[in-house]
Coordinates of C-alpha atoms and ligand atoms in Angstrom, one line a residue:
M1 CA 0.0 0.0 0.0
K2 CA 1.4 3.4 -1.0
S3 CA -1.2 5.8 0.3
D4 CA -0.4 9.4 1.3
V5 CA 1.7 10.1 -1.7
T6 CA 2.7 13.6 -3.0
L7 CA 2.3 14.2 -6.7
A8 CA 4.2 17.3 -8.1
I9 CA 4.3 19.1 -11.4
E10 CA 7.2 21.3 -12.6
T11 CA 6.8 23.3 -15.8
S12 CA 8.7 26.5 -15.0
C13 CA 10.9 26.5 -18.1
D14 CA 11.5 23.9 -20.8
E15 CA 11.2 20.6 -19.0
T16 CA 7.8 19.1 -18.4
A17 CA 8.2 17.1 -15.2
V18 CA 6.1 15.0 -12.9
A19 CA 7.2 13.1 -9.8
I20 CA 5.6 11.1 -7.0
I21 CA 7.1 10.7 -3.6
G22 CA 5.9 8.4 -0.8
E23 CA 4.8 9.1 2.7
D24 CA 8.4 8.8 4.0
G25 CA 9.7 11.3 1.4
G26 CA 11.2 8.5 -0.8
I27 CA 11.0 9.0 -4.6
L28 CA 8.5 6.6 -6.2
C29 CA 9.1 8.1 -9.7
S30 CA 10.5 11.2 -11.4
E31 CA 9.6 11.7 -15.0
V32 CA 11.1 14.5 -17.1
S33 CA 10.2 15.2 -20.7
S34 CA 12.9 17.5 -22.0
Q35 CA 12.2 20.0 -24.8
I36 CA 15.9 20.8 -25.2
E37 CA 16.1 19.4 -28.7
L38 CA 13.1 21.6 -29.8
H39 CA 14.6 24.8 -28.4
S40 CA 18.2 24.1 -29.3
R41 CA 17.3 25.0 -33.0
Y42 CA 16.7 28.5 -31.7
G43 CA 19.7 28.7 -29.4
G44 CA 17.5 29.2 -26.3
V45 CA 14.1 28.7 -24.9
V46 CA 11.1 30.0 -26.9
P47 CA 8.4 30.7 -24.3
E48 CA 5.4 30.1 -26.7
L49 CA 6.8 26.8 -27.8
A50 CA 7.6 25.7 -24.2
S51 CA 4.0 26.3 -23.0
R52 CA 2.4 24.7 -26.0
N53 CA 4.5 21.6 -25.4
H54 CA 3.8 21.5 -21.7
S55 CA 0.1 21.4 -22.4
A56 CA 0.5 18.6 -24.9
D57 CA 3.0 16.5 -22.8
L58 CA 1.7 17.0 -19.3
R59 CA -1.4 14.8 -19.2
P60 CA 0.3 11.7 -20.7
L61 CA 3.3 12.3 -18.4
I62 CA 1.0 12.3 -15.3
E63 CA -0.7 9.1 -16.4
H64 CA 2.7 7.5 -17.1
A65 CA 4.0 8.6 -13.7
I66 CA 1.0 7.2 -11.8
K67 CA 1.6 3.8 -13.6
R68 CA 5.4 4.0 -13.0
A69 CA 4.9 4.7 -9.3
G70 CA 2.4 1.8 -9.0
I71 CA -0.2 3.9 -7.3
L72 CA -3.9 4.7 -7.7
W73 CA -5.3 8.2 -7.8
A74 CA -6.9 7.5 -4.4
D75 CA -3.3 7.3 -3.0
V76 CA -2.6 10.9 -3.8
A77 CA -2.8 13.0 -0.6
V78 CA -1.1 16.2 -1.8
V79 CA -0.7 17.9 -5.1
A80 CA 2.1 20.4 -5.6
A81 CA 3.3 22.6 -8.5
T82 CA 6.0 25.2 -9.2
S83 CA 4.5 28.6 -9.1
G84 CA 7.6 30.7 -9.8
P85 CA 10.1 31.9 -10.7
G86 CA 9.9 31.0 -14.4
L87 CA 8.1 31.7 -17.7
A88 CA 4.5 32.8 -16.9
S89 CA 2.8 30.8 -19.7
S90 CA 4.7 27.7 -18.7
L91 CA 4.1 28.1 -15.0
L92 CA 0.3 28.5 -15.7
I93 CA 0.1 25.1 -17.3
G94 CA 1.5 23.1 -14.4
G95 CA -0.1 25.3 -11.7
T96 CA -3.6 25.1 -13.2
T97 CA -3.3 21.4 -13.8
A98 CA -2.1 20.7 -10.3
K99 CA -5.0 22.8 -8.8
A100 CA -7.5 21.0 -10.9
I101 CA -6.3 17.6 -9.7
A102 CA -6.2 18.8 -6.1
V103 CA -9.8 20.0 -6.4
S104 CA -11.1 16.9 -8.1
L105 CA -9.4 14.6 -5.5
G106 CA -10.3 16.9 -2.6
V107 CA -6.7 17.1 -1.3
P108 CA -4.4 20.0 -0.4
F109 CA -2.5 22.0 -3.0
Y110 CA 1.0 23.3 -2.3
S111 CA 2.4 26.1 -4.4
I112 CA 6.2 25.7 -4.5
N113 CA 9.0 28.1 -5.3
H114 CA 11.3 26.5 -7.9
M115 CA 14.4 27.8 -6.1
E116 CA 13.2 26.1 -2.8
G117 CA 12.9 22.9 -4.8
H118 CA 16.6 23.3 -5.9
L119 CA 17.6 24.4 -2.4
L120 CA 16.2 21.3 -0.8
S121 CA 17.2 18.9 -3.5
P122 CA 20.5 17.8 -1.8
F123 CA 18.3 16.4 1.0
L124 CA 15.9 14.6 -1.4
G125 CA 14.6 11.4 0.0
R126 CA 16.0 12.0 3.5
K127 CA 13.7 11.7 6.5
D128 CA 15.8 13.6 9.0
P129 CA 15.0 17.3 9.2
V130 CA 16.8 19.7 6.9
P131 CA 19.6 21.3 9.0
G132 CA 20.3 25.0 9.3
H133 CA 23.0 25.7 6.7
I134 CA 24.3 27.8 3.8
A135 CA 23.0 26.9 0.4
L136 CA 24.6 27.7 -3.0
I137 CA 22.1 27.5 -5.8
V138 CA 23.5 27.8 -9.3
S139 CA 21.1 27.4 -12.2
G140 CA 20.4 28.9 -15.6
G141 CA 18.5 31.8 -14.2
H142 CA 19.8 32.3 -10.7
T143 CA 23.0 32.3 -8.6
L144 CA 22.1 32.5 -4.9
V145 CA 23.8 32.2 -1.6
V146 CA 21.1 31.5 1.0
L147 CA 21.1 31.3 4.8
V148 CA 18.8 28.4 5.6
N149 CA 17.3 28.4 9.1
G150 CA 15.0 25.5 8.4
V151 CA 12.3 24.5 5.9
A152 CA 10.6 27.6 4.5
D153 CA 12.8 29.9 6.5
Y154 CA 15.4 31.4 4.1
E155 CA 17.4 34.6 3.8
V156 CA 19.0 35.4 0.5
L157 CA 22.5 36.6 1.4
G158 CA 23.6 37.4 -2.2
S159 CA 22.7 36.9 -5.8
T160 CA 24.0 37.9 -9.2
K161 CA 23.9 41.5 -10.3
D162 CA 23.7 40.5 -14.0
D163 CA 24.0 37.0 -15.6
A164 CA 23.5 33.8 -13.7
A165 CA 26.4 31.3 -13.7
G166 CA 24.5 28.9 -16.0
E167 CA 23.6 31.8 -18.3
A168 CA 27.3 32.6 -18.6
F169 CA 28.0 29.0 -19.5
D170 CA 25.2 29.1 -22.1
K171 CA 26.3 32.4 -23.6
V172 CA 30.0 31.5 -23.9
G173 CA 28.9 28.1 -25.3
K174 CA 26.9 29.9 -28.0
M175 CA 29.9 32.1 -28.9
L176 CA 32.0 29.0 -29.3
G177 CA 29.4 27.5 -31.6
L178 CA 28.5 24.8 -29.2
P179 CA 25.0 23.2 -29.0
Y180 CA 22.5 24.7 -26.5
P181 CA 22.7 24.5 -23.5
G182 CA 26.4 25.4 -23.4
G183 CA 27.0 24.3 -19.8
P184 CA 27.2 20.5 -20.2
E185 CA 29.2 21.0 -23.5
I186 CA 31.7 23.3 -21.9
S187 CA 32.2 21.0 -18.9
K188 CA 32.8 18.1 -21.3
L189 CA 35.3 20.0 -23.5
A190 CA 37.0 21.5 -20.4
T191 CA 38.3 18.1 -19.3
E192 CA 40.7 18.2 -22.3
G193 CA 41.8 21.8 -21.8
D194 CA 44.3 23.8 -19.7
P195 CA 42.5 25.9 -17.0
H196 CA 45.5 28.3 -17.0
A197 CA 45.7 28.9 -20.8
F198 CA 43.7 32.1 -20.8
E199 CA 43.0 34.8 -18.2
F200 CA 39.3 35.3 -17.4
P201 CA 38.1 37.8 -14.7
R202 CA 37.0 36.6 -11.2
S203 CA 34.6 39.5 -10.8
M204 CA 33.7 40.5 -7.3
I205 CA 35.7 37.7 -5.7
D206 CA 37.1 40.1 -3.1
S207 CA 33.9 42.2 -2.7
G208 CA 33.4 41.0 0.9
D209 CA 29.7 40.3 0.2
F210 CA 27.9 37.4 -1.5
S211 CA 27.0 39.1 -4.7
F212 CA 28.1 37.8 -8.1
S213 CA 28.7 39.3 -11.5
F214 CA 29.3 37.0 -14.5
S215 CA 28.6 39.2 -17.4
G216 CA 32.3 40.3 -17.7
L217 CA 33.1 36.7 -18.7
K218 CA 31.2 36.8 -21.9
T219 CA 32.8 40.1 -22.8
S220 CA 36.2 38.6 -22.1
A221 CA 35.3 35.6 -24.2
M222 CA 34.2 37.8 -27.1
Y223 CA 37.4 39.9 -27.0
L224 CA 39.5 36.7 -26.8
L225 CA 37.8 35.1 -29.8
R226 CA 38.2 38.4 -31.8
K227 CA 41.9 38.5 -30.9
L228 CA 42.4 34.9 -31.9
G229 CA 40.6 35.5 -35.2
G230 CA 38.9 32.9 -37.3
A231 CA 37.5 29.6 -35.9
P232 CA 39.7 28.3 -33.1
C233 CA 41.0 24.8 -33.3
D234 CA 39.8 22.1 -30.9
T235 CA 42.7 22.5 -28.6
V236 CA 42.1 26.2 -28.2
V237 CA 38.4 25.7 -27.7
A238 CA 39.1 23.1 -25.0
N239 CA 41.5 25.6 -23.3
I240 CA 38.9 28.4 -23.5
C241 CA 36.3 26.1 -21.9
A242 CA 38.7 25.0 -19.1
S243 CA 39.9 28.6 -18.4
F244 CA 36.4 30.0 -18.4
Q245 CA 35.0 27.2 -16.2
E246 CA 37.9 27.6 -13.7
A247 CA 37.0 31.4 -13.4
V248 CA 33.3 30.6 -12.6
V249 CA 34.2 27.8 -10.2
D250 CA 36.8 30.0 -8.4
V251 CA 34.2 32.7 -7.6
L252 CA 31.4 30.2 -6.7
V253 CA 33.6 28.2 -4.3
A254 CA 35.1 31.3 -2.7
K255 CA 31.8 33.0 -2.0
A256 CA 30.0 29.9 -0.8
I257 CA 32.8 29.0 1.7
A258 CA 33.1 32.6 2.8
A259 CA 29.3 32.6 3.7
A260 CA 29.7 29.3 5.6
K261 CA 32.5 30.8 7.6
R262 CA 30.8 34.1 8.2
Y263 CA 27.6 32.4 9.5
Q264 CA 29.6 29.6 11.3
S265 CA 27.8 26.9 9.3
D266 CA 29.5 23.5 9.1
V267 CA 27.1 22.4 6.3
L268 CA 27.0 23.8 2.8
S269 CA 24.5 22.5 0.2
V270 CA 25.0 22.9 -3.5
S271 CA 22.2 22.6 -6.0
G272 CA 20.9 23.8 -9.4
G273 CA 21.7 22.8 -13.0
V274 CA 25.3 24.1 -12.8
S275 CA 26.0 21.9 -9.7
C276 CA 26.3 18.8 -11.9
N277 CA 29.5 20.4 -13.2
P278 CA 32.2 17.9 -12.1
R279 CA 34.9 20.6 -11.6
L280 CA 32.7 22.6 -9.3
R281 CA 31.7 19.5 -7.4
E282 CA 35.4 18.5 -7.0
R283 CA 36.6 21.9 -6.0
I284 CA 33.9 22.8 -3.5
V285 CA 34.2 19.5 -1.6
E286 CA 38.0 19.9 -1.5
D287 CA 38.1 23.6 -0.5
A288 CA 35.2 23.4 2.0
G289 CA 36.8 20.3 3.5
K290 CA 39.9 22.3 4.4
E291 CA 37.7 24.7 6.4
G292 CA 35.8 21.8 8.2
V293 CA 32.7 22.4 6.2
L294 CA 30.7 19.4 5.0
V295 CA 29.3 19.7 1.5
K296 CA 25.9 18.3 0.6
L297 CA 25.8 17.9 -3.2
V298 CA 22.6 17.2 -5.0
D299 CA 22.6 13.9 -6.9
P300 CA 23.5 15.0 -10.5
I301 CA 20.2 13.3 -11.7
Y302 CA 18.3 15.9 -9.7
S303 CA 20.5 18.9 -10.3
T304 CA 18.7 20.1 -13.4
D305 CA 15.0 20.8 -13.4
N306 CA 12.8 18.0 -12.2
A307 CA 9.6 17.5 -10.2
A308 CA 11.0 15.3 -7.5
M309 CA 12.5 18.4 -5.8
I310 CA 9.1 20.1 -6.0
A311 CA 7.4 17.1 -4.4
F312 CA 10.0 17.0 -1.7
A313 CA 9.7 20.7 -0.9
A314 CA 5.9 20.2 -0.5
W315 CA 6.5 17.1 1.6
A316 CA 9.0 18.9 3.8
R317 CA 6.7 21.9 4.2
R318 CA 3.7 19.7 5.2
R319 CA 5.9 17.8 7.6
A320 CA 7.1 21.0 9.1
G321 CA 3.4 21.9 9.8
I322 CA 3.2 24.6 7.1
R323 CA -0.3 25.0 5.7
E324 CA -1.4 24.3 2.2
S325 CA -1.6 27.1 -0.3
K326 CA -4.8 28.8 -1.3
L327 CA -6.3 27.7 -4.6
S328 CA -6.6 31.4 -5.5
S329 CA -2.7 31.7 -5.1
D330 CA -1.2 33.0 -8.3
I331 CA 1.9 32.1 -10.3
D332 CA 4.7 34.7 -9.9
P333 CA 7.4 34.7 -12.7
N334 CA 9.7 36.7 -10.4
M335 CA 9.0 34.9 -7.1
S336 CA 11.6 35.4 -4.5
L337 CA 12.9 33.0 -1.8
S338 CA 13.1 35.5 1.0
P339 CA 9.8 36.6 2.5
Ligands
KG4_1 O1 18.5 24.3 -12.8 P1 18.4 24.3 -14.3 O2 18.0 23.0 -14.9 O3 17.4 25.3 -14.8 C1 17.1 26.5 -14.3 O4 16.4 26.6 -13.3 O5 17.7 27.5 -14.8 O6 19.8 24.8 -14.8 C2 20.1 24.8 -16.2 C3 21.5 25.4 -16.3 C4 21.8 25.7 -17.8 O7 22.4 27.0 -17.8 C5 22.9 24.7 -18.1 O8 23.8 25.1 -19.1 C6 23.6 24.5 -16.8 O9 22.5 24.5 -15.9 N1 24.3 23.2 -16.7 C7 25.7 23.2 -16.5 C8 26.0 21.8 -16.5 N2 24.9 21.1 -16.7 C9 23.8 22.0 -16.8 N3 26.6 24.2 -16.3 C10 27.8 23.8 -16.2 N4 28.3 22.5 -16.2 C11 27.4 21.5 -16.4 N5 27.8 20.2 -16.4
ZN2 ZN1 15.9 25.2 -12.2

C-alpha cells in the first residue's frame, strides 16, 4: 500500500516534469520530458513553444507517472506545483493542472518556489530534518547564496547582479558555436583543456559580500575570440572552456565558503543545474573540507529541473506543519525565496 503520496508538477521553463514521492519522502518516480532538442534549434528557450509543449505533454506524463509509481489516484494525498520563478505561460500550465487535480481529489495543493525545490534537492529522500546551513544555488536563471534556518525559513545573502552562472556558460557556449545549452558541453570539453591557458576575470571575488557578476566573462570571451581571429582549433576551444570554467568555479567556491565561515555553518549545500559540473563538485568539496565544512551535493540526476525536488519541498513543508496554499494563489514569474 502506497497511500499518502505527494504528486508534483514542474513546468517553469523547458522541462515538463512529474514526480511522485511516498509518505516517507522517498522517490517513487521522477519523470522528465525534455524540450531541449526543440529549443536548441533557436539557441535558447522560446516561451510560446515551451507552454504549447507543456500542455501537450503534461497529461500523458502524469498518467505515465501514476503507472510507474504503481499507485492509484486515491493514494494521492497532496498535489504540488512550481508557481515561480519562471516563464509565466509555462508556470500557468503546471499550476492550473495541479490545482484542478487537487480540487477533483479533494486534497491540499502546495504552491512551491522553484528555487526552494533546488535548495532542498541535496536532501531529497532523506527523512531527517533539513539542518540550518548555507546553500549555494547555481542554475540557468539564478545564482544565490542563502542562509537556511529551516524549511521555508530562508534569507538570501547574495545573488548575481547580472548574468547567472548557467547563463554565462550558455552564452559563452553559443559564442564558441557549441549546442544549447552550453553548460554541459563546456564542462565536457574542459576536461581536455588547460585551465590556466587564458585569463578570465574573477569579478567581485574580493567584494566582501555574497553578490556575483558573471557578465564580464562573456565580454572577455568575445574579445579573446576576436583576438584569436577565425575559428579556433579544438585544442584552443578546450583551453577556453577550461579557463572560463575555472574562473566561474573559483568565484562560486570562494563566495559559498566565505558565507559558511561568516555564518559559522558547518554544512554547505550545492544545487541547481550548474551543480552537476564535475569541476565545481570536486573543488567545492576539496576547499570546503579544508575549512571543516561538510558539502551536501545534489545527486546529478536531480540537479537540473525535475519535479522530485518540488514534491520533496511540498512534503517537507507539510511535515514542518506549514499549511497548504490557497487555490486562489497565483503564479509569480519573479517569485523570491526570502519573504
Ligand atoms: O536548474 P536548471 O536545470 O534550470 C534553471 O532553473 O535554470 O539549470 C540549467 C542550467 C543551464 O544554464 C545549463 O547550461 C547548466 O544548468 N548546466 C551546466 C552543466 N549542466 C547543466 N553548467 C555547467 N556545467 C554542467 N555540467
Ligand atoms: Zn531550475
